[in-house]
Amino acid sequence: GNSEAHPGDVRVRASSSIRRGPQPTHAVAMRHEGEGVARRAAFHARERERRDREAAQGLAELPSDEAAGVKEVSAREVLESVAESGPNYVTLPAAERQKARRERLRVAEVARQAGQAIIDTGTHVEILGVQERWWPATIMGRQQDLDGRLVHEVEYDGYPGEQYWHVWTTRSGGV
């Protein structure tokens, strides 16, 4: 590759952080992760033993919802409250539809033929800025621009929620 920096060129160092391997195919929408799994399993075991003891003594009748102080809460509220203390729940990625996959592959092939670099979503990159400083960032997505070029959505570390769009060519180096 050419190591000289030309005006308008962007050099990128990339490392993949995309999860590889077989994706789960079960219908479960959430998977529990975190250190609370063992504590919750122990709690459920104790509760099961308590219910078994009460059933053996004839005390297994449950109080009404009002008497027990039970209220209905949406799953969104529960997940938001859990997110405050850490990521205990991870949403599994939705399966890619065939139409979307074909479009993604078509856009990638057009970009390859045009000499553009294609960087996977989720890849951590470092972008060489104007002041000869490397800026760490993550590729958040990519799409075809109105003029047919492949543009990558970039989120720079330390600037969450701000969208920046970049076009990379294979001659830009580092990809």
C-alpha atoms as a PDB file:
ATOM      1  CA  GLY A   1       0.000   0.000   0.000  1.00  0.00           C
ATOM      2  CA  ASN A   2       0.976   3.607  -0.409  1.00  0.00           C
ATOM      3  CA  SER A   3       2.178   5.061   2.909  1.00  0.00           C
ATOM      4  CA  GLU A   4       2.038   8.700   1.784  1.00  0.00           C
ATOM      5  CA  ALA A   5      -0.930  10.736   2.978  1.00  0.00           C
ATOM      6  CA  HIS A   6      -2.724  12.584   0.216  1.00  0.00           C
ATOM      7  CA  PRO A   7      -5.255  15.379   0.830  1.00  0.00           C
ATOM      8  CA  GLY A   8      -8.693  13.860   1.182  1.00  0.00           C
ATOM      9  CA  ASP A   9      -7.348  10.352   1.893  1.00  0.00           C
ATOM     10  CA  VAL A  10      -8.288   8.562   5.078  1.00  0.00           C
ATOM     11  CA  ARG A  11      -6.123   5.826   6.536  1.00  0.00           C
ATOM     12  CA  VAL A  12      -7.757   3.229   8.748  1.00  0.00           C
ATOM     13  CA  ARG A  13      -6.500   0.549  11.112  1.00  0.00           C
ATOM     14  CA  ALA A  14      -9.216  -2.025  11.719  1.00  0.00           C
ATOM     15  CA  SER A  15      -9.824  -4.848  14.151  1.00  0.00           C
ATOM     16  CA  SER A  16     -13.000  -6.898  14.076  1.00  0.00           C
ATOM     17  CA  SER A  17     -15.209  -7.102  17.145  1.00  0.00           C
ATOM     18  CA  ILE A  18     -18.070  -8.889  15.435  1.00  0.00           C
ATOM     19  CA  ARG A  19     -19.305 -12.075  17.053  1.00  0.00           C
ATOM     20  CA  ARG A  20     -18.285 -15.016  14.895  1.00  0.00           C
ATOM     21  CA  GLY A  21     -19.571 -18.553  14.797  1.00  0.00           C
ATOM     22  CA  PRO A  22     -23.055 -20.027  14.673  1.00  0.00           C
ATOM     23  CA  GLN A  23     -25.857 -17.713  15.739  1.00  0.00           C
ATOM     24  CA  PRO A  24     -28.555 -19.028  18.096  1.00  0.00           C
ATOM     25  CA  THR A  25     -31.541 -20.323  16.191  1.00  0.00           C
ATOM     26  CA  HIS A  26     -33.949 -20.748  19.092  1.00  0.00           C
ATOM     27  CA  ALA A  27     -36.937 -18.461  19.472  1.00  0.00           C
ATOM     28  CA  VAL A  28     -35.753 -16.900  22.727  1.00  0.00           C
ATOM     29  CA  ALA A  29     -35.523 -13.127  22.402  1.00  0.00           C
ATOM     30  CA  MET A  30     -33.260 -12.568  25.422  1.00  0.00           C
ATOM     31  CA  ARG A  31     -30.326 -14.362  26.987  1.00  0.00           C
ATOM     32  CA  HIS A  32     -29.424 -13.730  30.628  1.00  0.00           C
ATOM     33  CA  GLU A  33     -25.802 -12.887  31.337  1.00  0.00           C
ATOM     34  CA  GLY A  34     -24.020 -11.521  34.392  1.00  0.00           C
ATOM     35  CA  GLU A  35     -22.975 -12.416  37.892  1.00  0.00           C
ATOM     36  CA  GLY A  36     -26.542 -12.446  39.236  1.00  0.00           C
ATOM     37  CA  VAL A  37     -27.362 -15.734  37.468  1.00  0.00           C
ATOM     38  CA  ALA A  38     -26.046 -17.969  40.284  1.00  0.00           C
ATOM     39  CA  ARG A  39     -27.680 -15.819  42.997  1.00  0.00           C
ATOM     40  CA  ARG A  40     -31.015 -15.945  41.224  1.00  0.00           C
ATOM     41  CA  ALA A  41     -30.761 -19.719  40.725  1.00  0.00           C
ATOM     42  CA  ALA A  42     -30.054 -20.149  44.456  1.00  0.00           C
ATOM     43  CA  PHE A  43     -33.015 -17.899  45.318  1.00  0.00           C
ATOM     44  CA  HIS A  44     -35.323 -19.937  43.075  1.00  0.00           C
ATOM     45  CA  ALA A  45     -34.097 -23.163  44.677  1.00  0.00           C
ATOM     46  CA  ARG A  46     -34.841 -21.767  48.185  1.00  0.00           C
ATOM     47  CA  GLU A  47     -38.287 -20.593  47.079  1.00  0.00           C
ATOM     48  CA  ARG A  48     -39.035 -23.985  45.534  1.00  0.00           C
ATOM     49  CA  GLU A  49     -38.086 -25.711  48.809  1.00  0.00           C
ATOM     50  CA  ARG A  50     -40.267 -23.273  50.795  1.00  0.00           C
ATOM     51  CA  ARG A  51     -43.256 -23.905  48.509  1.00  0.00           C
ATOM     52  CA  ASP A  52     -42.741 -27.671  48.784  1.00  0.00           C
ATOM     53  CA  ARG A  53     -42.674 -27.415  52.618  1.00  0.00           C
ATOM     54  CA  GLU A  54     -45.846 -25.282  52.620  1.00  0.00           C
ATOM     55  CA  ALA A  55     -47.579 -27.680  50.228  1.00  0.00           C
ATOM     56  CA  ALA A  56     -46.690 -30.585  52.530  1.00  0.00           C
ATOM     57  CA  GLN A  57     -48.166 -28.661  55.496  1.00  0.00           C
ATOM     58  CA  GLY A  58     -51.272 -27.637  53.519  1.00  0.00           C
ATOM     59  CA  LEU A  59     -50.346 -23.932  53.369  1.00  0.00           C
ATOM     60  CA  ALA A  60     -49.953 -23.753  49.605  1.00  0.00           C
ATOM     61  CA  GLU A  61     -52.873 -21.372  49.017  1.00  0.00           C
ATOM     62  CA  LEU A  62     -51.625 -18.207  47.344  1.00  0.00           C
ATOM     63  CA  PRO A  63     -52.775 -14.741  48.419  1.00  0.00           C
ATOM     64  CA  SER A  64     -54.585 -12.532  45.909  1.00  0.00           C
ATOM     65  CA  ASP A  65     -52.512 -10.191  43.728  1.00  0.00           C
ATOM     66  CA  GLU A  66     -53.751  -7.150  45.668  1.00  0.00           C
ATOM     67  CA  ALA A  67     -52.884  -8.717  49.047  1.00  0.00           C
ATOM     68  CA  ALA A  68     -49.449  -9.796  47.807  1.00  0.00           C
ATOM     69  CA  GLY A  69     -48.712  -6.336  46.381  1.00  0.00           C
ATOM     70  CA  VAL A  70     -48.242  -7.652  42.843  1.00  0.00           C
ATOM     71  CA  LYS A  71     -48.347  -5.096  40.042  1.00  0.00           C
ATOM     72  CA  GLU A  72     -47.966  -5.519  36.314  1.00  0.00           C
ATOM     73  CA  VAL A  73     -44.857  -3.996  34.749  1.00  0.00           C
ATOM     74  CA  SER A  74     -43.864  -3.899  31.102  1.00  0.00           C
ATOM     75  CA  ALA A  75     -40.754  -5.777  29.999  1.00  0.00           C
ATOM     76  CA  ARG A  76     -39.305  -2.486  28.720  1.00  0.00           C
ATOM     77  CA  GLU A  77     -39.446  -0.980  32.244  1.00  0.00           C
ATOM     78  CA  VAL A  78     -37.732  -4.033  33.695  1.00  0.00           C
ATOM     79  CA  LEU A  79     -34.973  -3.965  31.073  1.00  0.00           C
ATOM     80  CA  GLU A  80     -34.447  -0.220  31.532  1.00  0.00           C
ATOM     81  CA  SER A  81     -34.111  -0.644  35.304  1.00  0.00           C
ATOM     82  CA  VAL A  82     -31.646  -3.490  34.810  1.00  0.00           C
ATOM     83  CA  ALA A  83     -29.642  -1.463  32.289  1.00  0.00           C
ATOM     84  CA  GLU A  84     -28.983   1.150  35.000  1.00  0.00           C
ATOM     85  CA  SER A  85     -26.873  -1.321  36.987  1.00  0.00           C
ATOM     86  CA  GLY A  86     -25.192  -3.073  34.063  1.00  0.00           C
ATOM     87  CA  PRO A  87     -25.913  -5.151  30.987  1.00  0.00           C
ATOM     88  CA  ASN A  88     -27.552  -8.256  32.452  1.00  0.00           C
ATOM     89  CA  TYR A  89     -29.700  -8.849  29.397  1.00  0.00           C
ATOM     90  CA  VAL A  90     -28.469  -8.940  25.823  1.00  0.00           C
ATOM     91  CA  THR A  91     -30.937  -8.773  22.958  1.00  0.00           C
ATOM     92  CA  LEU A  92     -30.164 -11.379  20.338  1.00  0.00           C
ATOM     93  CA  PRO A  93     -29.701 -10.019  16.820  1.00  0.00           C
ATOM     94  CA  ALA A  94     -32.635 -10.481  14.464  1.00  0.00           C
ATOM     95  CA  ALA A  95     -32.105 -12.887  11.596  1.00  0.00           C
ATOM     96  CA  GLU A  96     -31.246 -11.141   8.336  1.00  0.00           C
ATOM     97  CA  ARG A  97     -33.981 -11.447   5.745  1.00  0.00           C
ATOM     98  CA  GLN A  98     -33.076 -12.843   2.322  1.00  0.00           C
ATOM     99  CA  LYS A  99     -34.033  -9.620   0.519  1.00  0.00           C
ATOM    100  CA  ALA A 100     -31.835  -7.542   2.849  1.00  0.00           C
ATOM    101  CA  ARG A 101     -28.956 -10.016   2.491  1.00  0.00           C
ATOM    102  CA  ARG A 102     -29.131  -9.888  -1.319  1.00  0.00           C
ATOM    103  CA  GLU A 103     -29.171  -6.075  -1.260  1.00  0.00           C
ATOM    104  CA  ARG A 104     -26.207  -5.976   1.156  1.00  0.00           C
ATOM    105  CA  LEU A 105     -24.199  -8.363  -1.047  1.00  0.00           C
ATOM    106  CA  ARG A 106     -25.124  -6.426  -4.207  1.00  0.00           C
ATOM    107  CA  VAL A 107     -23.999  -3.112  -2.683  1.00  0.00           C
ATOM    108  CA  ALA A 108     -20.777  -4.736  -1.424  1.00  0.00           C
ATOM    109  CA  GLU A 109     -19.994  -6.161  -4.873  1.00  0.00           C
ATOM    110  CA  VAL A 110     -20.613  -2.801  -6.575  1.00  0.00           C
ATOM    111  CA  ALA A 111     -18.307  -1.145  -4.022  1.00  0.00           C
ATOM    112  CA  ARG A 112     -15.583  -3.788  -4.549  1.00  0.00           C
ATOM    113  CA  GLN A 113     -15.710  -3.268  -8.307  1.00  0.00           C
ATOM    114  CA  ALA A 114     -15.439   0.512  -7.780  1.00  0.00           C
ATOM    115  CA  GLY A 115     -12.333   0.040  -5.614  1.00  0.00           C
ATOM    116  CA  GLN A 116     -14.048   1.020  -2.378  1.00  0.00           C
ATOM    117  CA  ALA A 117     -13.181  -0.534   0.965  1.00  0.00           C
ATOM    118  CA  ILE A 118     -15.930  -2.474   2.732  1.00  0.00           C
ATOM    119  CA  ILE A 119     -15.716  -2.534   6.525  1.00  0.00           C
ATOM    120  CA  ASP A 120     -18.082  -4.728   8.547  1.00  0.00           C
ATOM    121  CA  THR A 121     -20.492  -3.189  11.029  1.00  0.00           C
ATOM    122  CA  GLY A 122     -19.136  -3.433  14.573  1.00  0.00           C
ATOM    123  CA  THR A 123     -15.505  -3.187  13.490  1.00  0.00           C
ATOM    124  CA  HIS A 124     -13.354  -0.955  15.682  1.00  0.00           C
ATOM    125  CA  VAL A 125     -11.174   1.361  13.583  1.00  0.00           C
ATOM    126  CA  GLU A 126      -8.715   4.182  14.099  1.00  0.00           C
ATOM    127  CA  ILE A 127      -9.037   7.039  11.620  1.00  0.00           C
ATOM    128  CA  LEU A 128      -6.121   9.329  10.834  1.00  0.00           C
ATOM    129  CA  GLY A 129      -7.365  12.886  11.147  1.00  0.00           C
ATOM    130  CA  VAL A 130      -6.179  16.128   9.586  1.00  0.00           C
ATOM    131  CA  GLN A 131      -3.792  16.903  12.473  1.00  0.00           C
ATOM    132  CA  GLU A 132      -2.029  13.522  11.994  1.00  0.00           C
ATOM    133  CA  ARG A 133      -3.887  12.134  15.040  1.00  0.00           C
ATOM    134  CA  TRP A 134      -5.511   8.693  15.173  1.00  0.00           C
ATOM    135  CA  TRP A 135      -9.141   8.815  16.307  1.00  0.00           C
ATOM    136  CA  PRO A 136     -10.676   5.540  17.641  1.00  0.00           C
ATOM    137  CA  ALA A 137     -14.148   4.815  16.284  1.00  0.00           C
ATOM    138  CA  THR A 138     -16.618   2.028  15.532  1.00  0.00           C
ATOM    139  CA  ILE A 139     -18.374   1.302  12.237  1.00  0.00           C
ATOM    140  CA  MET A 140     -22.084   1.498  13.087  1.00  0.00           C
ATOM    141  CA  GLY A 141     -23.495   0.749   9.638  1.00  0.00           C
ATOM    142  CA  ARG A 142     -23.112   1.261   5.920  1.00  0.00           C
ATOM    143  CA  GLN A 143     -25.342   2.130   3.007  1.00  0.00           C
ATOM    144  CA  GLN A 144     -25.240   3.167  -0.592  1.00  0.00           C
ATOM    145  CA  ASP A 145     -25.165   6.955  -1.057  1.00  0.00           C
ATOM    146  CA  LEU A 146     -27.322   8.719  -3.641  1.00  0.00           C
ATOM    147  CA  ASP A 147     -24.388   8.825  -6.068  1.00  0.00           C
ATOM    148  CA  GLY A 148     -23.820   5.058  -5.723  1.00  0.00           C
ATOM    149  CA  ARG A 149     -20.809   5.200  -3.377  1.00  0.00           C
ATOM    150  CA  LEU A 150     -20.696   3.016  -0.275  1.00  0.00           C
ATOM    151  CA  VAL A 151     -20.649   5.202   2.838  1.00  0.00           C
ATOM    152  CA  HIS A 152     -19.876   3.961   6.353  1.00  0.00           C
ATOM    153  CA  GLU A 153     -21.581   5.379   9.435  1.00  0.00           C
ATOM    154  CA  VAL A 154     -18.929   6.003  12.089  1.00  0.00           C
ATOM    155  CA  GLU A 155     -19.286   6.733  15.792  1.00  0.00           C
ATOM    156  CA  TYR A 156     -16.114   8.132  17.327  1.00  0.00           C
ATOM    157  CA  ASP A 157     -15.234   6.913  20.829  1.00  0.00           C
ATOM    158  CA  GLY A 158     -16.220   9.558  23.353  1.00  0.00           C
ATOM    159  CA  TYR A 159     -18.894  11.063  21.088  1.00  0.00           C
ATOM    160  CA  PRO A 160     -21.876   8.683  21.434  1.00  0.00           C
ATOM    161  CA  GLY A 161     -24.916   9.352  19.307  1.00  0.00           C
ATOM    162  CA  GLU A 162     -23.123  11.639  16.842  1.00  0.00           C
ATOM    163  CA  GLN A 163     -23.204  10.371  13.249  1.00  0.00           C
ATOM    164  CA  TYR A 164     -20.325  10.806  10.850  1.00  0.00           C
ATOM    165  CA  TRP A 165     -20.225   9.305   7.361  1.00  0.00           C
ATOM    166  CA  HIS A 166     -16.997   8.292   5.580  1.00  0.00           C
ATOM    167  CA  VAL A 167     -16.152   6.810   2.175  1.00  0.00           C
ATOM    168  CA  TRP A 168     -13.009   4.675   2.006  1.00  0.00           C
ATOM    169  CA  THR A 169     -11.206   3.492  -1.074  1.00  0.00           C
ATOM    170  CA  THR A 170      -8.731   0.631  -1.119  1.00  0.00           C
ATOM    171  CA  ARG A 171      -5.976   3.079  -2.073  1.00  0.00           C
ATOM    172  CA  SER A 172      -6.503   4.979   1.216  1.00  0.00           C
ATOM    173  CA  GLY A 173      -4.344   2.371   2.916  1.00  0.00           C
ATOM    174  CA  GLY A 174      -4.681   0.422   6.127  1.00  0.00           C
ATOM    175  CA  VAL A 175      -7.911  -1.392   5.339  1.00  0.00           C
END
